[in-house]
Each structure stands twice: as structure tokens, then as C-alpha cells.
Amino acid sequence: MHAKENNREVALVKELTKHSEAAFRRLFEMYSHEVFAYGKSILRYDVYAEEMVQDVFLKIWLNRATLNPELSFRSYIFTITRNLAINFLHRAANDHKLRREIFYGRQEVYNQGENRMDDAYYKKIELLAIAKLPPKRRRIFELSRKEGKSYEEISNELGISVSTVKNQMSSALETIRNFLFSHGDVTFIIVFLLFGLS
């Protein structure tokens, strides 16, 4: 950022800390498009990216009195955007309907044409990734991820040690992760990395 632009940003943030609505509107005009683009790159759909913009700037407005004008405002808003996006994906990972909307592109109204991957494609990726696993490892993975069993329960069911279950799961996740990097799209990979490894 050029010195002149930086000085203008600092001045606007100072005004914002004094509850200036005009400064807030100007900062919104300066950064809302970038926040939208960043949000959409993670969340895929315009509607979610638009909500992200609203949430980011609402958070900024509510915390305006505590802003530090000497720190980069641009870095601050993108940190907020990233954190909110991760929270959204975390919520999606635990909400069946939302997960299908984000991961499988079920919302036809927000169809992105050639950029949209349909259910069959995602299901194929998932099945192919799991099929890459050796039979024993695949069984352990399915017991954990599909049946929701603990490592101890899997250990008892298969007659193996808990440490063996952990090692097999670690290897399974690495295989699937590598497969997704080669065949999946960015949102699918991000969610797997963030929430599929816990």
C-alpha cells in the first residue's frame, strides 16, 4: 500500500474509532469487494460470500472503539474474514443440509455452471479415495468415520491394539488427503483438512 493510501486508511480508522458512520461507509467501499472475493473463493457461492461481507463489517462496527489505527486495517479485515469462513465451514461440516449445499453443490439456484461439481462427481472422488486404502485400513476408516466408533471400540471389535488403530487411521487419512489434492476442488480439500483429521 502506498504511503498516501496508508495515511488515508489510518485517518479513516481513527475517525471510525470515534463512531464516524461516514468513515465506516468509506472503509466498506474500499474493502467490501475484496472481502467478497476472498469469501467466495472459500465458500463458493455468492450468497454466502455476501453474508460474509455483512458479518465482517458488522464485527468491525461493533468493535470500532477498540480498533488500533496504527495497525494494518486490511490485514485485520482479512483475518476476520478467514476466521469467520473457518467457523462457517466448521458449522457446515456438522450440518448435513449445509454440508451438502457447500460440498456437493445442491443449491441449483446458485449453480455456477462449469465451476459447479455435481453430487455424482464428489461421491466418486470420495469412493475412489477410500478405495485406495488396503482392506484392513479401509475397514478401520469406515468404522471410525461412517459408524462413528471410537478407537477403543474399533480395537475391541477387530482384536487389535488402540495404537494400531491410530496408526492405521493416520495412514488412511494421509492417503485420502493426497488423493483429494490430486482430484478434489479447493473447498472439499479445505474442509477435509480442517475437520476430517480430528
Backbone as JSON Lines, residues from 0, in Angstrom:
{"i":0,"aa":"M","n":[0.84,-1.19,0.0],"ca":[0.0,0.0,0.0],"c":[0.88,1.24,0.0]}
{"i":1,"aa":"H","n":[0.56,2.2,-0.88],"ca":[1.33,3.43,-0.95],"c":[1.13,4.25,0.32]}
{"i":2,"aa":"A","n":[2.12,5.13,0.6],"ca":[2.08,5.93,1.82],"c":[0.81,6.77,1.89]}
{"i":3,"aa":"K","n":[0.42,7.35,0.75],"ca":[-0.77,8.2,0.73],"c":[-2.02,7.41,1.08]}
{"i":4,"aa":"E","n":[-2.14,6.21,0.49],"ca":[-3.29,5.36,0.78],"c":[-3.27,4.9,2.23]}
{"i":5,"aa":"N","n":[-2.07,4.58,2.73],"ca":[-1.94,4.15,4.11],"c":[-2.36,5.26,5.07]}
{"i":6,"aa":"N","n":[-1.94,6.49,4.78],"ca":[-2.32,7.62,5.62],"c":[-3.83,7.84,5.61]}
{"i":7,"aa":"R","n":[-4.43,7.66,4.44],"ca":[-5.88,7.81,4.34],"c":[-6.59,6.73,5.15]}
{"i":8,"aa":"E","n":[-6.07,5.5,5.07],"ca":[-6.65,4.4,5.84],"c":[-6.55,4.67,7.34]}
{"i":9,"aa":"V","n":[-5.38,5.1,7.79],"ca":[-5.17,5.41,9.21],"c":[-6.14,6.48,9.66]}
{"i":10,"aa":"A","n":[-6.31,7.51,8.84],"ca":[-7.22,8.61,9.19],"c":[-8.66,8.11,9.29]}
{"i":11,"aa":"L","n":[-9.05,7.25,8.36],"ca":[-10.42,6.72,8.38],"c":[-10.66,5.84,9.61]}
{"i":12,"aa":"V","n":[-9.68,5.02,9.95],"ca":[-9.83,4.16,11.13],"c":[-9.9,5.0,12.4]}
{"i":13,"aa":"K","n":[-9.11,6.06,12.46],"ca":[-9.18,6.96,13.61],"c":[-10.58,7.55,13.74]}
{"i":14,"aa":"E","n":[-11.15,7.96,12.6],"ca":[-12.5,8.51,12.62],"c":[-13.52,7.44,13.02]}
{"i":15,"aa":"L","n":[-13.27,6.23,12.56],"ca":[-14.19,5.15,12.9],"c":[-14.19,4.86,14.39]}
{"i":16,"aa":"T","n":[-13.03,4.95,15.02],"ca":[-12.97,4.72,16.47],"c":[-13.77,5.77,17.24]}
{"i":17,"aa":"K","n":[-14.05,6.88,16.56],"ca":[-14.86,7.94,17.15],"c":[-16.32,7.82,16.7]}
{"i":18,"aa":"H","n":[-16.65,6.66,16.15],"ca":[-18.02,6.32,15.76],"c":[-18.5,7.05,14.51]}
{"i":19,"aa":"S","n":[-17.59,7.36,13.61],"ca":[-17.96,8.05,12.37],"c":[-18.59,7.07,11.37]}
{"i":20,"aa":"E","n":[-19.86,7.29,11.05],"ca":[-20.53,6.45,10.07],"c":[-19.97,6.7,8.67]}
{"i":21,"aa":"A","n":[-19.57,7.92,8.4],"ca":[-19.0,8.26,7.09],"c":[-17.7,7.5,6.86]}
{"i":22,"aa":"A","n":[-16.86,7.41,7.89],"ca":[-15.61,6.67,7.78],"c":[-15.89,5.18,7.58]}
{"i":23,"aa":"F","n":[-16.89,4.69,8.28],"ca":[-17.26,3.28,8.14],"c":[-17.71,2.99,6.71]}
{"i":24,"aa":"R","n":[-18.56,3.86,6.16],"ca":[-19.04,3.66,4.8],"c":[-17.88,3.68,3.8]}
{"i":25,"aa":"R","n":[-16.94,4.59,4.02],"ca":[-15.8,4.7,3.11],"c":[-14.92,3.44,3.17]}
{"i":26,"aa":"L","n":[-14.68,2.93,4.36],"ca":[-13.9,1.7,4.5],"c":[-14.63,0.51,3.88]}
{"i":27,"aa":"F","n":[-15.94,0.52,4.02],"ca":[-16.75,-0.53,3.39],"c":[-16.57,-0.48,1.88]}
{"i":28,"aa":"E","n":[-16.65,0.72,1.32],"ca":[-16.48,0.88,-0.13],"c":[-15.09,0.44,-0.58]}
{"i":29,"aa":"M","n":[-14.1,0.69,0.24],"ca":[-12.72,0.36,-0.12],"c":[-12.44,-1.15,-0.1]}
{"i":30,"aa":"Y","n":[-13.07,-1.87,0.84],"ca":[-12.66,-3.25,1.06],"c":[-13.74,-4.32,0.86]}
{"i":31,"aa":"S","n":[-14.99,-3.93,0.71],"ca":[-16.05,-4.94,0.64],"c":[-15.89,-5.87,-0.56]}
{"i":32,"aa":"H","n":[-15.43,-5.35,-1.69],"ca":[-15.27,-6.2,-2.87],"c":[-14.18,-7.25,-2.66]}
{"i":33,"aa":"E","n":[-13.11,-6.85,-2.0],"ca":[-12.03,-7.8,-1.73],"c":[-12.47,-8.87,-0.74]}
{"i":34,"aa":"V","n":[-13.22,-8.45,0.27],"ca":[-13.73,-9.41,1.26],"c":[-14.68,-10.39,0.57]}
{"i":35,"aa":"F","n":[-15.53,-9.86,-0.31],"ca":[-16.46,-10.73,-1.05],"c":[-15.7,-11.76,-1.88]}
{"i":36,"aa":"A","n":[-14.69,-11.31,-2.62],"ca":[-13.92,-12.22,-3.48],"c":[-13.21,-13.29,-2.66]}
{"i":37,"aa":"Y","n":[-12.65,-12.88,-1.52],"ca":[-11.94,-13.83,-0.66],"c":[-12.93,-14.83,-0.07]}
{"i":38,"aa":"G","n":[-14.07,-14.32,0.38],"ca":[-15.09,-15.2,0.94],"c":[-15.61,-16.2,-0.08]}
{"i":39,"aa":"K","n":[-15.83,-15.73,-1.3],"ca":[-16.34,-16.62,-2.34],"c":[-15.32,-17.68,-2.72]}
{"i":40,"aa":"S","n":[-14.04,-17.34,-2.67],"ca":[-13.0,-18.32,-3.01],"c":[-13.01,-19.5,-2.05]}
{"i":41,"aa":"I","n":[-13.53,-19.27,-0.85],"ca":[-13.59,-20.34,0.15],"c":[-14.98,-20.98,0.2]}
{"i":42,"aa":"L","n":[-16.03,-20.14,0.13],"ca":[-17.39,-20.62,0.35],"c":[-18.15,-20.94,-0.93]}
{"i":43,"aa":"R","n":[-17.61,-20.56,-2.09],"ca":[-18.1,-20.94,-3.41],"c":[-19.31,-20.16,-3.9]}
{"i":44,"aa":"Y","n":[-20.26,-19.84,-3.06],"ca":[-21.49,-19.22,-3.52],"c":[-21.57,-17.74,-3.17]}
{"i":45,"aa":"D","n":[-22.17,-16.97,-4.1],"ca":[-22.32,-15.53,-3.88],"c":[-23.08,-15.24,-2.59]}
{"i":46,"aa":"V","n":[-24.14,-16.0,-2.34],"ca":[-24.99,-15.71,-1.18],"c":[-24.21,-15.82,0.12]}
{"i":47,"aa":"Y","n":[-23.35,-16.81,0.23],"ca":[-22.56,-16.98,1.44],"c":[-21.46,-15.93,1.53]}
{"i":48,"aa":"A","n":[-20.89,-15.58,0.4],"ca":[-19.86,-14.53,0.39],"c":[-20.46,-13.18,0.78]}
{"i":49,"aa":"E","n":[-21.68,-12.92,0.32],"ca":[-22.35,-11.67,0.69],"c":[-22.64,-11.63,2.19]}
{"i":50,"aa":"E","n":[-23.07,-12.76,2.73],"ca":[-23.29,-12.83,4.17],"c":[-21.98,-12.62,4.93]}
{"i":51,"aa":"M","n":[-20.9,-13.14,4.36],"ca":[-19.59,-12.98,4.98],"c":[-19.2,-11.5,5.04]}
{"i":52,"aa":"V","n":[-19.46,-10.77,3.97],"ca":[-19.16,-9.33,3.95],"c":[-19.93,-8.62,5.06]}
{"i":53,"aa":"Q","n":[-21.22,-8.94,5.17],"ca":[-22.05,-8.32,6.21],"c":[-21.52,-8.65,7.6]}
{"i":54,"aa":"D","n":[-21.18,-9.91,7.82],"ca":[-20.69,-10.32,9.13],"c":[-19.36,-9.65,9.49]}
{"i":55,"aa":"V","n":[-18.48,-9.56,8.49],"ca":[-17.16,-8.94,8.73],"c":[-17.32,-7.49,9.13]}
{"i":56,"aa":"F","n":[-18.12,-6.75,8.38],"ca":[-18.23,-5.32,8.66],"c":[-19.12,-5.04,9.87]}
{"i":57,"aa":"L","n":[-20.03,-5.94,10.17],"ca":[-20.79,-5.8,11.41],"c":[-19.85,-5.95,12.6]}
{"i":58,"aa":"K","n":[-18.96,-6.92,12.51],"ca":[-17.98,-7.13,13.59],"c":[-17.08,-5.91,13.74]}
{"i":59,"aa":"I","n":[-16.68,-5.34,12.62],"ca":[-15.84,-4.14,12.66],"c":[-16.58,-2.99,13.32]}
{"i":60,"aa":"W","n":[-17.85,-2.81,12.95],"ca":[-18.63,-1.71,13.53],"c":[-18.82,-1.9,15.03]}
{"i":61,"aa":"L","n":[-19.12,-3.11,15.43],"ca":[-19.36,-3.38,16.85],"c":[-18.1,-3.2,17.69]}
{"i":62,"aa":"N","n":[-16.94,-3.41,17.06],"ca":[-15.67,-3.29,17.78],"c":[-14.88,-2.04,17.39]}
{"i":63,"aa":"R","n":[-15.57,-1.08,16.82],"ca":[-14.9,0.11,16.28],"c":[-14.09,0.87,17.32]}
{"i":64,"aa":"A","n":[-14.58,0.92,18.54],"ca":[-13.91,1.71,19.58],"c":[-12.56,1.12,19.98]}
{"i":65,"aa":"T","n":[-12.36,-0.15,19.7],"ca":[-11.11,-0.82,20.13],"c":[-10.1,-0.97,18.99]}
{"i":66,"aa":"L","n":[-10.42,-0.46,17.81],"ca":[-9.5,-0.58,16.67],"c":[-8.23,0.22,16.91]}
{"i":67,"aa":"N","n":[-7.12,-0.31,16.42],"ca":[-5.84,0.39,16.51],"c":[-5.49,0.96,15.14]}
{"i":68,"aa":"P","n":[-5.58,2.27,14.95],"ca":[-5.32,2.88,13.64],"c":[-3.9,2.64,13.13]}
{"i":69,"aa":"E","n":[-2.97,2.33,14.02],"ca":[-1.58,2.15,13.6],"c":[-1.33,0.77,12.99]}
{"i":70,"aa":"L","n":[-2.27,-0.15,13.19],"ca":[-2.13,-1.48,12.61],"c":[-2.82,-1.53,11.26]}
{"i":71,"aa":"S","n":[-2.4,-2.45,10.41],"ca":[-2.98,-2.56,9.07],"c":[-4.45,-2.97,9.15]}
{"i":72,"aa":"F","n":[-5.31,-2.08,8.69],"ca":[-6.74,-2.38,8.69],"c":[-7.04,-3.49,7.69]}
{"i":73,"aa":"R","n":[-6.36,-3.48,6.56],"ca":[-6.57,-4.5,5.54],"c":[-6.25,-5.89,6.09]}
{"i":74,"aa":"S","n":[-5.13,-6.01,6.78],"ca":[-4.77,-7.3,7.37],"c":[-5.8,-7.72,8.41]}
{"i":75,"aa":"Y","n":[-6.3,-6.75,9.15],"ca":[-7.29,-7.01,10.19],"c":[-8.58,-7.58,9.59]}
{"i":76,"aa":"I","n":[-9.08,-6.96,8.52],"ca":[-10.35,-7.44,7.96],"c":[-10.19,-8.81,7.31]}
{"i":77,"aa":"F","n":[-9.02,-9.09,6.75],"ca":[-8.84,-10.41,6.15],"c":[-8.62,-11.49,7.2]}
{"i":78,"aa":"T","n":[-8.09,-11.11,8.34],"ca":[-8.01,-12.07,9.45],"c":[-9.42,-12.4,9.94]}
{"i":79,"aa":"I","n":[-10.26,-11.38,10.06],"ca":[-11.66,-11.61,10.45],"c":[-12.35,-12.5,9.44]}
{"i":80,"aa":"T","n":[-12.17,-12.18,8.15],"ca":[-12.82,-12.95,7.09],"c":[-12.4,-14.41,7.15]}
{"i":81,"aa":"R","n":[-11.12,-14.64,7.31],"ca":[-10.62,-16.02,7.37],"c":[-11.21,-16.76,8.56]}
{"i":82,"aa":"N","n":[-11.23,-16.12,9.72],"ca":[-11.76,-16.77,10.92],"c":[-13.24,-17.08,10.78]}
{"i":83,"aa":"L","n":[-14.0,-16.14,10.22],"ca":[-15.43,-16.36,10.03],"c":[-15.68,-17.47,9.01]}
{"i":84,"aa":"A","n":[-14.85,-17.51,7.97],"ca":[-15.0,-18.56,6.96],"c":[-14.72,-19.93,7.56]}
{"i":85,"aa":"I","n":[-13.69,-20.02,8.39],"ca":[-13.38,-21.29,9.04],"c":[-14.52,-21.71,9.97]}
{"i":86,"aa":"N","n":[-15.07,-20.75,10.7],"ca":[-16.21,-21.05,11.57],"c":[-17.4,-21.55,10.75]}
{"i":87,"aa":"F","n":[-17.61,-20.91,9.6],"ca":[-18.72,-21.31,8.72],"c":[-18.52,-22.73,8.22]}
{"i":88,"aa":"L","n":[-17.3,-23.04,7.78],"ca":[-17.02,-24.39,7.28],"c":[-17.11,-25.42,8.39]}
{"i":89,"aa":"H","n":[-16.72,-25.02,9.59],"ca":[-16.86,-25.92,10.74],"c":[-18.33,-26.22,10.98]}
{"i":90,"aa":"R","n":[-19.16,-25.18,10.91],"ca":[-20.6,-25.36,11.08],"c":[-21.15,-26.25,9.96]}
{"i":91,"aa":"A","n":[-20.68,-26.02,8.74],"ca":[-21.14,-26.81,7.6],"c":[-20.75,-28.27,7.74]}
{"i":92,"aa":"A","n":[-19.57,-28.51,8.28],"ca":[-19.09,-29.88,8.44],"c":[-19.95,-30.67,9.42]}
{"i":93,"aa":"N","n":[-20.69,-29.97,10.27],"ca":[-21.52,-30.63,11.27],"c":[-23.01,-30.46,11.01]}
{"i":94,"aa":"D","n":[-23.36,-29.88,9.86],"ca":[-24.75,-29.67,9.49],"c":[-24.98,-30.36,8.15]}
{"i":95,"aa":"H","n":[-25.78,-31.42,8.15],"ca":[-25.92,-32.25,6.95],"c":[-26.4,-31.45,5.75]}
{"i":96,"aa":"K","n":[-27.44,-30.66,5.92],"ca":[-28.0,-29.9,4.8],"c":[-27.0,-28.88,4.28]}
{"i":97,"aa":"L","n":[-26.41,-28.13,5.2],"ca":[-25.44,-27.11,4.79],"c":[-24.21,-27.75,4.16]}
{"i":98,"aa":"R","n":[-23.8,-28.88,4.7],"ca":[-22.64,-29.58,4.15],"c":[-22.89,-29.97,2.7]}
{"i":99,"aa":"R","n":[-24.09,-30.45,2.4],"ca":[-24.4,-30.85,1.03],"c":[-24.47,-29.64,0.11]}
{"i":100,"aa":"E","n":[-24.97,-28.53,0.64],"ca":[-25.04,-27.31,-0.17],"c":[-23.64,-26.84,-0.55]}
{"i":101,"aa":"I","n":[-22.74,-26.86,0.43],"ca":[-21.38,-26.36,0.19],"c":[-20.55,-27.38,-0.58]}
{"i":102,"aa":"F","n":[-20.53,-28.62,-0.12],"ca":[-19.62,-29.6,-0.68],"c":[-20.13,-30.21,-1.98]}
{"i":103,"aa":"Y","n":[-21.45,-30.36,-2.09],"ca":[-21.99,-31.08,-3.23],"c":[-22.78,-30.21,-4.2]}
{"i":104,"aa":"G","n":[-22.84,-28.93,-3.93],"ca":[-23.47,-28.02,-4.88],"c":[-24.94,-28.29,-5.12]}
{"i":105,"aa":"R","n":[-25.71,-28.59,-4.05],"ca":[-27.1,-28.95,-4.23],"c":[-28.0,-27.75,-4.49]}
{"i":106,"aa":"Q","n":[-27.55,-26.54,-4.21],"ca":[-28.4,-25.37,-4.4],"c":[-28.39,-24.97,-5.87]}
{"i":107,"aa":"E","n":[-29.36,-25.44,-6.62],"ca":[-29.4,-25.2,-8.06],"c":[-29.48,-23.7,-8.36]}
{"i":108,"aa":"V","n":[-30.13,-22.95,-7.49],"ca":[-30.3,-21.53,-7.76],"c":[-28.97,-20.8,-7.8]}
{"i":109,"aa":"Y","n":[-27.96,-21.36,-7.15],"ca":[-26.65,-20.75,-7.16],"c":[-25.68,-21.54,-8.03]}
{"i":110,"aa":"N","n":[-26.25,-22.23,-9.02],"ca":[-25.44,-23.02,-9.94],"c":[-24.4,-22.16,-10.62]}
{"i":111,"aa":"Q","n":[-23.15,-22.56,-10.52],"ca":[-22.07,-21.78,-11.09],"c":[-21.61,-22.33,-12.45]}
{"i":112,"aa":"G","n":[-22.49,-23.06,-13.13],"ca":[-22.17,-23.54,-14.47],"c":[-21.02,-24.5,-14.47]}
{"i":113,"aa":"E","n":[-20.01,-24.22,-15.27],"ca":[-18.9,-25.14,-15.41],"c":[-18.09,-25.26,-14.13]}
{"i":114,"aa":"N","n":[-18.21,-24.29,-13.22],"ca":[-17.44,-24.34,-11.99],"c":[-18.08,-25.24,-10.94]}
{"i":115,"aa":"R","n":[-19.3,-25.67,-11.2],"ca":[-20.01,-26.48,-10.22],"c":[-19.74,-27.96,-10.45]}
{"i":116,"aa":"M","n":[-19.43,-28.68,-9.38],"ca":[-19.28,-30.12,-9.47],"c":[-20.5,-30.76,-8.84]}
{"i":117,"aa":"D","n":[-21.09,-31.74,-9.51],"ca":[-22.33,-32.31,-9.0],"c":[-22.09,-33.42,-7.99]}
{"i":118,"aa":"D","n":[-23.21,-33.9,-7.45],"ca":[-23.15,-34.92,-6.4],"c":[-22.36,-36.16,-6.84]}
{"i":119,"aa":"A","n":[-22.65,-36.62,-8.05],"ca":[-22.03,-37.85,-8.52],"c":[-20.51,-37.72,-8.58]}
{"i":120,"aa":"Y","n":[-20.04,-36.54,-8.98],"ca":[-18.59,-36.34,-9.09],"c":[-17.94,-36.4,-7.71]}
{"i":121,"aa":"Y","n":[-18.54,-35.7,-6.74],"ca":[-17.98,-35.7,-5.39],"c":[-18.04,-37.09,-4.77]}
{"i":122,"aa":"K","n":[-19.15,-37.77,-4.99],"ca":[-19.28,-39.11,-4.43],"c":[-18.22,-40.03,-5.04]}
{"i":123,"aa":"K","n":[-17.98,-39.85,-6.33],"ca":[-16.97,-40.67,-7.0],"c":[-15.58,-40.41,-6.41]}
{"i":124,"aa":"I","n":[-15.26,-39.13,-6.17],"ca":[-13.97,-38.78,-5.58],"c":[-13.82,-39.44,-4.21]}
{"i":125,"aa":"E","n":[-14.89,-39.33,-3.42],"ca":[-14.85,-39.89,-2.06],"c":[-14.64,-41.4,-2.1]}
{"i":126,"aa":"L","n":[-15.41,-42.08,-2.95],"ca":[-15.31,-43.53,-3.02],"c":[-13.97,-43.99,-3.58]}
{"i":127,"aa":"L","n":[-13.47,-43.26,-4.58],"ca":[-12.17,-43.61,-5.15],"c":[-11.05,-43.44,-4.13]}
{"i":128,"aa":"A","n":[-11.14,-42.37,-3.34],"ca":[-10.12,-42.12,-2.32],"c":[-10.11,-43.24,-1.29]}
{"i":129,"aa":"I","n":[-11.3,-43.62,-0.83],"ca":[-11.4,-44.69,0.17],"c":[-10.98,-46.03,-0.43]}
{"i":130,"aa":"A","n":[-11.3,-46.23,-1.71],"ca":[-10.94,-47.49,-2.37],"c":[-9.44,-47.67,-2.5]}
{"i":131,"aa":"K","n":[-8.7,-46.57,-2.4],"ca":[-7.23,-46.64,-2.47],"c":[-6.64,-47.33,-1.24]}
{"i":132,"aa":"L","n":[-7.43,-47.43,-0.19],"ca":[-6.92,-47.98,1.07],"c":[-6.88,-49.5,1.02]}
{"i":133,"aa":"P","n":[-5.89,-50.11,1.68],"ca":[-5.88,-51.57,1.84],"c":[-7.13,-51.98,2.63]}
{"i":134,"aa":"P","n":[-7.63,-53.2,2.43],"ca":[-8.89,-53.64,3.06],"c":[-8.96,-53.4,4.58]}
{"i":135,"aa":"K","n":[-7.92,-53.79,5.31],"ca":[-7.95,-53.62,6.77],"c":[-8.01,-52.15,7.15]}
{"i":136,"aa":"R","n":[-7.22,-51.34,6.47],"ca":[-7.19,-49.9,6.76],"c":[-8.52,-49.25,6.4]}
{"i":137,"aa":"R","n":[-9.1,-49.69,5.28],"ca":[-10.39,-49.16,4.86],"c":[-11.47,-49.5,5.88]}
{"i":138,"aa":"R","n":[-11.42,-50.7,6.41],"ca":[-12.41,-51.12,7.41],"c":[-12.3,-50.26,8.66]}
{"i":139,"aa":"I","n":[-11.08,-50.0,9.11],"ca":[-10.86,-49.15,10.28],"c":[-11.37,-47.74,10.02]}
{"i":140,"aa":"F","n":[-11.09,-47.21,8.84],"ca":[-11.54,-45.87,8.48],"c":[-13.07,-45.79,8.49]}
{"i":141,"aa":"E","n":[-13.72,-46.77,7.9],"ca":[-15.19,-46.76,7.83],"c":[-15.82,-46.92,9.2]}
{"i":142,"aa":"L","n":[-15.22,-47.74,10.05],"ca":[-15.75,-47.88,11.41],"c":[-15.65,-46.56,12.16]}
{"i":143,"aa":"S","n":[-14.58,-45.84,11.93],"ca":[-14.38,-44.56,12.62],"c":[-15.24,-43.46,12.04]}
{"i":144,"aa":"R","n":[-15.17,-43.27,10.71],"ca":[-15.81,-42.12,10.08],"c":[-17.28,-42.34,9.74]}
{"i":145,"aa":"K","n":[-17.63,-43.54,9.32],"ca":[-19.01,-43.78,8.9],"c":[-19.89,-44.29,10.04]}
{"i":146,"aa":"E","n":[-19.3,-45.08,10.93],"ca":[-20.08,-45.63,12.04],"c":[-19.86,-44.88,13.34]}
{"i":147,"aa":"G","n":[-18.9,-43.95,13.33],"ca":[-18.68,-43.09,14.49],"c":[-18.12,-43.79,15.71]}
{"i":148,"aa":"K","n":[-17.42,-44.88,15.52],"ca":[-16.89,-45.63,16.65],"c":[-15.55,-45.05,17.11]}
{"i":149,"aa":"S","n":[-15.3,-45.16,18.41],"ca":[-14.04,-44.68,18.97],"c":[-12.92,-45.65,18.63]}
{"i":150,"aa":"Y","n":[-11.68,-45.19,18.81],"ca":[-10.54,-46.06,18.55],"c":[-10.58,-47.28,19.47]}
{"i":151,"aa":"E","n":[-11.01,-47.08,20.69],"ca":[-11.08,-48.2,21.64],"c":[-12.12,-49.22,21.2]}
{"i":152,"aa":"E","n":[-13.27,-48.74,20.71],"ca":[-14.31,-49.65,20.23],"c":[-13.84,-50.43,19.01]}
{"i":153,"aa":"I","n":[-13.13,-49.75,18.12],"ca":[-12.59,-50.43,16.94],"c":[-11.55,-51.47,17.36]}
{"i":154,"aa":"S","n":[-10.73,-51.1,18.33],"ca":[-9.71,-52.01,18.85],"c":[-10.35,-53.3,19.36]}
{"i":155,"aa":"N","n":[-11.42,-53.15,20.14],"ca":[-12.1,-54.32,20.7],"c":[-12.77,-55.15,19.62]}
{"i":156,"aa":"E","n":[-13.38,-54.47,18.65],"ca":[-14.12,-55.19,17.6],"c":[-13.19,-55.98,16.69]}
{"i":157,"aa":"L","n":[-12.04,-55.41,16.37],"ca":[-11.12,-56.06,15.43],"c":[-10.01,-56.86,16.11]}
{"i":158,"aa":"G","n":[-9.94,-56.76,17.44],"ca":[-8.93,-57.5,18.17],"c":[-7.52,-57.01,17.92]}
{"i":159,"aa":"I","n":[-7.38,-55.7,17.8],"ca":[-6.06,-55.1,17.61],"c":[-5.87,-54.0,18.65]}
{"i":160,"aa":"S","n":[-4.63,-53.54,18.8],"ca":[-4.36,-52.53,19.82],"c":[-4.86,-51.16,19.37]}
{"i":161,"aa":"V","n":[-5.09,-50.29,20.35],"ca":[-5.52,-48.93,20.06],"c":[-4.45,-48.19,19.25]}
{"i":162,"aa":"S","n":[-3.19,-48.44,19.58],"ca":[-2.1,-47.78,18.84],"c":[-2.1,-48.19,17.37]}
{"i":163,"aa":"T","n":[-2.45,-49.45,17.11],"ca":[-2.54,-49.92,15.72],"c":[-3.67,-49.2,14.99]}
{"i":164,"aa":"V","n":[-4.78,-49.03,15.68],"ca":[-5.92,-48.3,15.09],"c":[-5.5,-46.87,14.75]}
{"i":165,"aa":"K","n":[-4.82,-46.21,15.68],"ca":[-4.37,-44.84,15.46],"c":[-3.43,-44.76,14.26]}
{"i":166,"aa":"N","n":[-2.48,-45.68,14.2],"ca":[-1.51,-45.68,13.09],"c":[-2.2,-45.93,11.75]}
{"i":167,"aa":"Q","n":[-3.15,-46.86,11.75],"ca":[-3.87,-47.16,10.52],"c":[-4.73,-45.98,10.07]}
{"i":168,"aa":"M","n":[-5.35,-45.29,11.02],"ca":[-6.16,-44.12,10.69],"c":[-5.29,-43.0,10.15]}
{"i":169,"aa":"S","n":[-4.13,-42.82,10.75],"ca":[-3.21,-41.78,10.29],"c":[-2.79,-42.04,8.85]}
{"i":170,"aa":"S","n":[-2.48,-43.29,8.55],"ca":[-2.08,-43.66,7.19],"c":[-3.24,-43.52,6.21]}
{"i":171,"aa":"A","n":[-4.44,-43.88,6.66],"ca":[-5.63,-43.77,5.81],"c":[-5.9,-42.32,5.45]}
{"i":172,"aa":"L","n":[-5.84,-41.45,6.44],"ca":[-6.11,-40.03,6.21],"c":[-5.07,-39.41,5.3]}
{"i":173,"aa":"E","n":[-3.84,-39.84,5.43],"ca":[-2.78,-39.31,4.56],"c":[-3.03,-39.73,3.11]}
{"i":174,"aa":"T","n":[-3.42,-40.98,2.91],"ca":[-3.71,-41.47,1.56],"c":[-4.87,-40.7,0.94]}
{"i":175,"aa":"I","n":[-5.94,-40.52,1.72],"ca":[-7.12,-39.81,1.22],"c":[-6.79,-38.36,0.95]}
{"i":176,"aa":"R","n":[-6.05,-37.75,1.86],"ca":[-5.67,-36.34,1.69],"c":[-4.88,-36.15,0.39]}
{"i":177,"aa":"N","n":[-3.93,-37.02,0.14],"ca":[-3.12,-36.91,-1.08],"c":[-3.98,-37.11,-2.32]}
{"i":178,"aa":"F","n":[-4.95,-38.01,-2.23],"ca":[-5.85,-38.24,-3.37],"c":[-6.7,-37.01,-3.64]}
{"i":179,"aa":"L","n":[-7.21,-36.39,-2.58],"ca":[-8.04,-35.2,-2.75],"c":[-7.25,-34.05,-3.34]}
{"i":180,"aa":"F","n":[-6.01,-33.91,-2.94],"ca":[-5.18,-32.85,-3.51],"c":[-5.02,-33.03,-5.02]}
{"i":181,"aa":"S","n":[-5.04,-34.28,-5.46],"ca":[-4.87,-34.56,-6.88],"c":[-6.17,-34.48,-7.67]}
{"i":182,"aa":"H","n":[-7.3,-34.74,-7.0],"ca":[-8.56,-34.86,-7.73],"c":[-9.69,-33.96,-7.24]}
{"i":183,"aa":"G","n":[-9.59,-33.43,-6.03],"ca":[-10.69,-32.66,-5.49],"c":[-10.6,-31.18,-5.79]}
{"i":184,"aa":"D","n":[-11.66,-30.42,-5.4],"ca":[-11.59,-28.97,-5.55],"c":[-11.25,-28.35,-4.21]}
{"i":185,"aa":"V","n":[-10.97,-27.06,-4.19],"ca":[-10.37,-26.41,-3.03],"c":[-11.25,-26.49,-1.78]}
{"i":186,"aa":"T","n":[-12.57,-26.3,-1.92],"ca":[-13.44,-26.31,-0.74],"c":[-13.46,-27.69,-0.1]}
{"i":187,"aa":"F","n":[-13.58,-28.72,-0.94],"ca":[-13.6,-30.09,-0.42],"c":[-12.33,-30.4,0.34]}
{"i":188,"aa":"I","n":[-11.19,-29.97,-0.2],"ca":[-9.9,-30.21,0.43],"c":[-9.77,-29.46,1.74]}
{"i":189,"aa":"I","n":[-10.15,-28.17,1.74],"ca":[-10.05,-27.35,2.95],"c":[-10.83,-27.97,4.09]}
{"i":190,"aa":"V","n":[-12.06,-28.38,3.8],"ca":[-12.9,-28.95,4.85],"c":[-12.34,-30.27,5.34]}
{"i":191,"aa":"F","n":[-11.82,-31.09,4.44],"ca":[-11.22,-32.35,4.87],"c":[-10.03,-32.09,5.78]}
{"i":192,"aa":"L","n":[-9.19,-31.14,5.4],"ca":[-8.0,-30.84,6.19],"c":[-8.37,-30.29,7.56]}
{"i":193,"aa":"L","n":[-9.38,-29.41,7.6],"ca":[-9.74,-28.75,8.85],"c":[-10.5,-29.66,9.8]}
{"i":194,"aa":"F","n":[-11.41,-30.46,9.24],"ca":[-12.34,-31.18,10.1],"c":[-12.33,-32.69,9.92]}
{"i":195,"aa":"G","n":[-11.63,-33.18,8.91],"ca":[-11.6,-34.62,8.69],"c":[-10.5,-35.31,9.46]}
{"i":196,"aa":"L","n":[-9.63,-34.53,10.08],"ca":[-8.48,-35.13,10.75],"c":[-8.64,-35.21,12.26]}
{"i":197,"aa":"S","n":[-9.73,-34.7,12.76],"ca":[-9.9,-34.66,14.22],"c":[-10.42,-35.99,14.73]}
